[in-house]
Coordinates of N, CA and C in Angstrom, one line a residue:
X1 N 0.8 -1.2 0.0 CA 0.0 0.0 0.0 C 0.9 1.2 0.0
X2 N 0.6 2.2 -0.9 CA 1.5 3.3 -1.1 C 1.2 4.4 -0.1
X3 N 0.0 4.5 0.5 CA -0.3 5.5 1.5 C -0.7 6.8 0.8
X4 N -0.8 6.9 -0.5 CA -1.2 8.1 -1.2 C -2.7 8.2 -1.2
X5 N -3.2 9.5 -1.1 CA -4.6 9.8 -1.1 C -5.0 10.6 -2.3
X6 N -6.0 10.1 -3.0 CA -6.5 10.8 -4.2 C -7.3 12.0 -3.7
X7 N -7.0 13.2 -4.1 CA -7.7 14.4 -3.7 C -8.4 15.1 -4.9
X8 N -9.2 16.1 -4.5 CA -9.9 16.8 -5.6 C -9.0 17.4 -6.6
X9 N -7.9 17.9 -6.2 CA -6.9 18.5 -7.1 C -6.4 17.4 -8.0
X10 N -6.2 16.2 -7.6 CA -5.7 15.1 -8.4 C -6.7 14.8 -9.5
X11 N -8.0 14.8 -9.1 CA -9.1 14.5 -10.1 C -9.1 15.6 -11.1
X12 N -9.1 16.9 -10.7 CA -9.1 17.9 -11.7 C -7.9 18.0 -12.6
X13 N -6.7 17.6 -12.0 CA -5.5 17.5 -12.8 C -5.6 16.4 -13.9
X14 N -6.2 15.3 -13.5 CA -6.4 14.2 -14.5 C -7.4 14.6 -15.6
X15 N -8.4 15.3 -15.2 CA -9.4 15.8 -16.2 C -8.7 16.8 -17.2
X16 N -7.8 17.7 -16.6 CA -7.1 18.7 -17.4 C -6.2 17.9 -18.4
X17 N -5.5 16.9 -18.0 CA -4.5 16.2 -18.8 C -5.3 15.3 -19.9
X18 N -6.3 14.6 -19.4 CA -6.9 13.6 -20.3 C -8.0 14.1 -21.2
X19 N -8.8 15.1 -20.7 CA -9.9 15.6 -21.5 C -9.5 16.9 -22.2
X20 N -8.6 17.7 -21.6 CA -8.2 18.9 -22.3 C -8.9 20.2 -21.8
X21 N -9.7 20.1 -20.8 CA -10.3 21.3 -20.3 C -9.2 22.1 -19.6
X22 N -9.4 23.4 -19.4 CA -8.5 24.2 -18.6 C -8.5 23.7 -17.2
X23 N -7.4 24.1 -16.5 CA -7.3 23.7 -15.1 C -8.5 24.2 -14.3
X24 N -8.9 25.5 -14.6 CA -10.0 26.1 -13.9 C -11.3 25.4 -14.2
X25 N -11.6 25.1 -15.5 CA -12.8 24.4 -15.9 C -12.8 23.0 -15.3
X26 N -11.7 22.3 -15.3 CA -11.6 20.9 -14.7 C -11.9 21.0 -13.2
X27 N -11.4 22.0 -12.5 CA -11.7 22.1 -11.1 C -13.2 22.4 -10.8
X28 N -13.8 23.2 -11.6 CA -15.2 23.5 -11.5 C -16.0 22.3 -11.8
X29 N -15.6 21.5 -12.8 CA -16.3 20.3 -13.1 C -16.3 19.3 -11.9
X30 N -15.2 19.1 -11.3 CA -15.1 18.2 -10.2 C -16.0 18.7 -9.0
X31 N -15.9 20.0 -8.8 CA -16.7 20.6 -7.7 C -18.2 20.4 -8.0
X32 N -18.6 20.6 -9.2 CA -20.0 20.5 -9.6 C -20.5 19.0 -9.4
X33 N -19.7 18.1 -9.8 CA -20.1 16.7 -9.7 C -20.2 16.3 -8.2
X34 N -19.3 16.7 -7.4 CA -19.3 16.4 -6.0 C -20.5 17.1 -5.3
X35 N -20.8 18.4 -5.7 CA -22.0 19.1 -5.2 C -23.3 18.3 -5.5
X36 N -23.4 17.9 -6.8 CA -24.6 17.1 -7.2 C -24.7 15.8 -6.4
X37 N -23.6 15.1 -6.2 CA -23.7 13.9 -5.4 C -24.1 14.2 -4.0
X38 N -23.5 15.2 -3.4 CA -23.8 15.6 -2.0 C -25.2 16.0 -1.8
X39 N -25.7 16.8 -2.8 CA -27.1 17.3 -2.7 C -28.1 16.1 -2.8
X40 N -27.8 15.1 -3.7 CA -28.7 14.0 -3.8 C -28.7 13.2 -2.5
X41 N -27.5 13.0 -1.9 CA -27.4 12.2 -0.7 C -28.1 12.9 0.5
X42 N -28.0 14.2 0.6 CA -28.7 15.0 1.6 C -30.2 14.8 1.5
X43 N -30.7 14.7 0.2 CA -32.2 14.5 0.0 C -32.6 13.0 0.2
X44 N -31.7 12.2 0.5 CA -32.0 10.8 0.7 C -32.0 9.9 -0.5
X45 N -31.5 10.4 -1.6 CA -31.4 9.6 -2.9 C -30.1 8.8 -2.9
X46 N -30.1 7.7 -3.6 CA -28.9 6.9 -3.9 C -28.2 7.5 -5.0
X47 N -26.8 7.4 -5.0 CA -26.0 7.8 -6.1 C -25.3 6.6 -6.6
X48 N -25.7 6.2 -7.8 CA -25.1 5.0 -8.4 C -24.2 5.4 -9.5
X49 N -23.0 4.9 -9.5 CA -22.0 5.2 -10.5 C -21.6 3.8 -11.1
X50 N -22.0 3.6 -12.4 CA -21.8 2.3 -13.0 C -20.4 1.9 -13.0
X51 N -20.1 0.6 -12.7 CA -18.8 0.0 -12.6 C -18.0 0.5 -11.4
X52 N -18.6 1.3 -10.6 CA -17.8 1.9 -9.4 C -18.5 1.5 -8.1
X53 N -19.8 1.9 -7.9 CA -20.5 1.6 -6.7 C -21.7 2.5 -6.4
X54 N -22.3 2.3 -5.3 CA -23.5 3.0 -4.9 C -23.3 3.6 -3.5
X55 N -23.5 4.9 -3.5 CA -23.5 5.7 -2.2 C -25.0 5.8 -1.8
X56 N -25.2 5.6 -0.5 CA -26.6 5.8 0.0 C -26.5 6.2 1.4
X57 N -27.7 6.7 1.9 CA -27.8 7.2 3.3 C -28.8 6.3 4.0
X58 N -28.3 5.8 5.2 CA -29.2 4.9 6.0 C -29.6 5.6 7.3
X59 N -30.8 5.4 7.7 CA -31.3 6.0 8.9 C -31.1 4.9 10.0
X60 N -30.3 5.2 11.0 CA -30.1 4.2 12.1 C -31.0 4.6 13.3
X61 N -31.6 3.7 13.9 CA -32.5 3.9 15.0 C -31.7 4.2 16.3
X62 N -32.4 4.8 17.2 CA -31.8 5.0 18.5 C -31.6 3.6 19.2
X63 N -30.5 3.5 20.0 CA -30.3 2.2 20.7 C -29.5 2.5 21.9
X64 N -29.3 1.5 22.7 CA -28.5 1.6 23.9 C -27.2 1.0 23.7
X65 N -26.1 1.8 23.9 CA -24.8 1.3 23.8 C -24.2 1.1 25.1
X66 N -22.9 0.7 25.2 CA -22.3 0.4 26.4 C -20.8 0.9 26.4
X67 N -20.5 1.7 27.4 CA -19.1 2.2 27.5 C -18.2 0.9 27.8
X68 N -17.3 0.6 27.0 CA -16.5 -0.6 27.2 C -15.6 -0.6 28.4
X69 N -15.2 0.6 28.8 CA -14.4 0.7 30.0 C -15.1 0.5 31.3
X70 N -16.3 1.2 31.4 CA -17.0 1.2 32.7 C -18.2 0.2 32.6
X71 N -18.7 -0.2 31.5 CA -19.8 -1.0 31.4 C -21.1 -0.3 31.5
X72 N -21.0 1.1 31.6 CA -22.2 1.9 31.8 C -23.0 2.0 30.5
X73 N -24.3 1.9 30.6 CA -25.2 2.0 29.4 C -25.3 3.4 29.0
X74 N -25.2 3.7 27.7 CA -25.3 5.0 27.2 C -26.2 5.1 26.0
X75 N -27.2 6.0 26.0 CA -28.1 6.1 24.9 C -27.4 6.6 23.6
X76 N -27.6 6.0 22.5 CA -27.1 6.5 21.2 C -28.3 7.0 20.4
X77 N -28.2 8.2 20.0 CA -29.3 8.9 19.3 C -29.5 8.4 17.9
X78 N -30.7 8.5 17.4 CA -30.9 8.1 16.0 C -30.0 9.1 15.1
X79 N -29.6 8.5 14.0 CA -28.7 9.3 13.1 C -28.8 8.8 11.7
X80 N -28.3 9.6 10.8 CA -28.1 9.2 9.4 C -26.7 8.9 9.1
X81 N -26.4 7.8 8.4 CA -25.0 7.5 8.1 C -24.9 7.3 6.6
X82 N -23.7 7.7 6.0 CA -23.4 7.5 4.6 C -22.8 6.1 4.4
X83 N -23.3 5.3 3.5 CA -22.7 4.0 3.2 C -22.3 4.0 1.7
X84 N -21.3 3.1 1.5 CA -20.8 2.9 0.1 C -20.7 1.4 -0.2
X85 N -21.3 1.0 -1.3 CA -21.3 -0.4 -1.6 C -20.6 -0.5 -3.0
X86 N -19.4 -1.0 -3.1 CA -18.7 -1.1 -4.3 C -19.4 -2.1 -5.3
X87 N -19.2 -1.9 -6.6 CA -19.8 -2.8 -7.6 C -18.9 -4.0 -7.6
X88 N -19.4 -5.1 -8.2 CA -18.6 -6.3 -8.4 C -17.3 -6.0 -9.2
X89 N -17.5 -5.2 -10.2 CA -16.3 -4.9 -11.1 C -15.2 -4.2 -10.2
X90 N -15.6 -3.2 -9.4 CA -14.7 -2.5 -8.5 C -14.0 -3.5 -7.5
X91 N -14.8 -4.4 -6.9 CA -14.3 -5.4 -6.0 C -13.2 -6.2 -6.7
X92 N -13.6 -6.7 -7.9 CA -12.6 -7.5 -8.7 C -11.4 -6.8 -9.0
X93 N -11.5 -5.5 -9.4 CA -10.3 -4.7 -9.8 C -9.4 -4.5 -8.6
X94 N -10.0 -4.2 -7.4 CA -9.2 -4.0 -6.2 C -8.5 -5.3 -5.8
X95 N -9.3 -6.4 -5.9 CA -8.7 -7.7 -5.6 C -7.5 -8.1 -6.5
X96 N -7.7 -7.8 -7.8 CA -6.6 -8.1 -8.8 C -5.4 -7.2 -8.5
X97 N -5.6 -6.0 -8.0 CA -4.5 -5.1 -7.6 C -3.7 -5.6 -6.5
X98 N -4.3 -6.4 -5.6 CA -3.6 -7.0 -4.5 C -2.7 -8.2 -4.8
X99 N -2.9 -8.7 -6.0 CA -2.2 -9.9 -6.4 C -0.7 -9.6 -6.9
X100 N -0.5 -8.3 -7.2 CA 0.8 -7.9 -7.7 C 1.9 -7.9 -6.7

């Protein structure tokens, strides 16, 4: 594992190099896509990207948790959580990358 993190700037730089948009236009495109995805998720919609995966929001119910140190019961409030489910193609691609 290389420890490298893919950032917004890396995505816009790739668009600049591969598509030929200006750096500013590529950056705006990345921001626009991420804004659309975020807005859809906030509204409770799923975001499906073919051959990549599905982002969705789950509502988790309130429950009683336990402090592992003291054993004290602690109420956990209901909340919304973001989940990602990779496609089978993405799973296979990542698994093949581990074989090298």
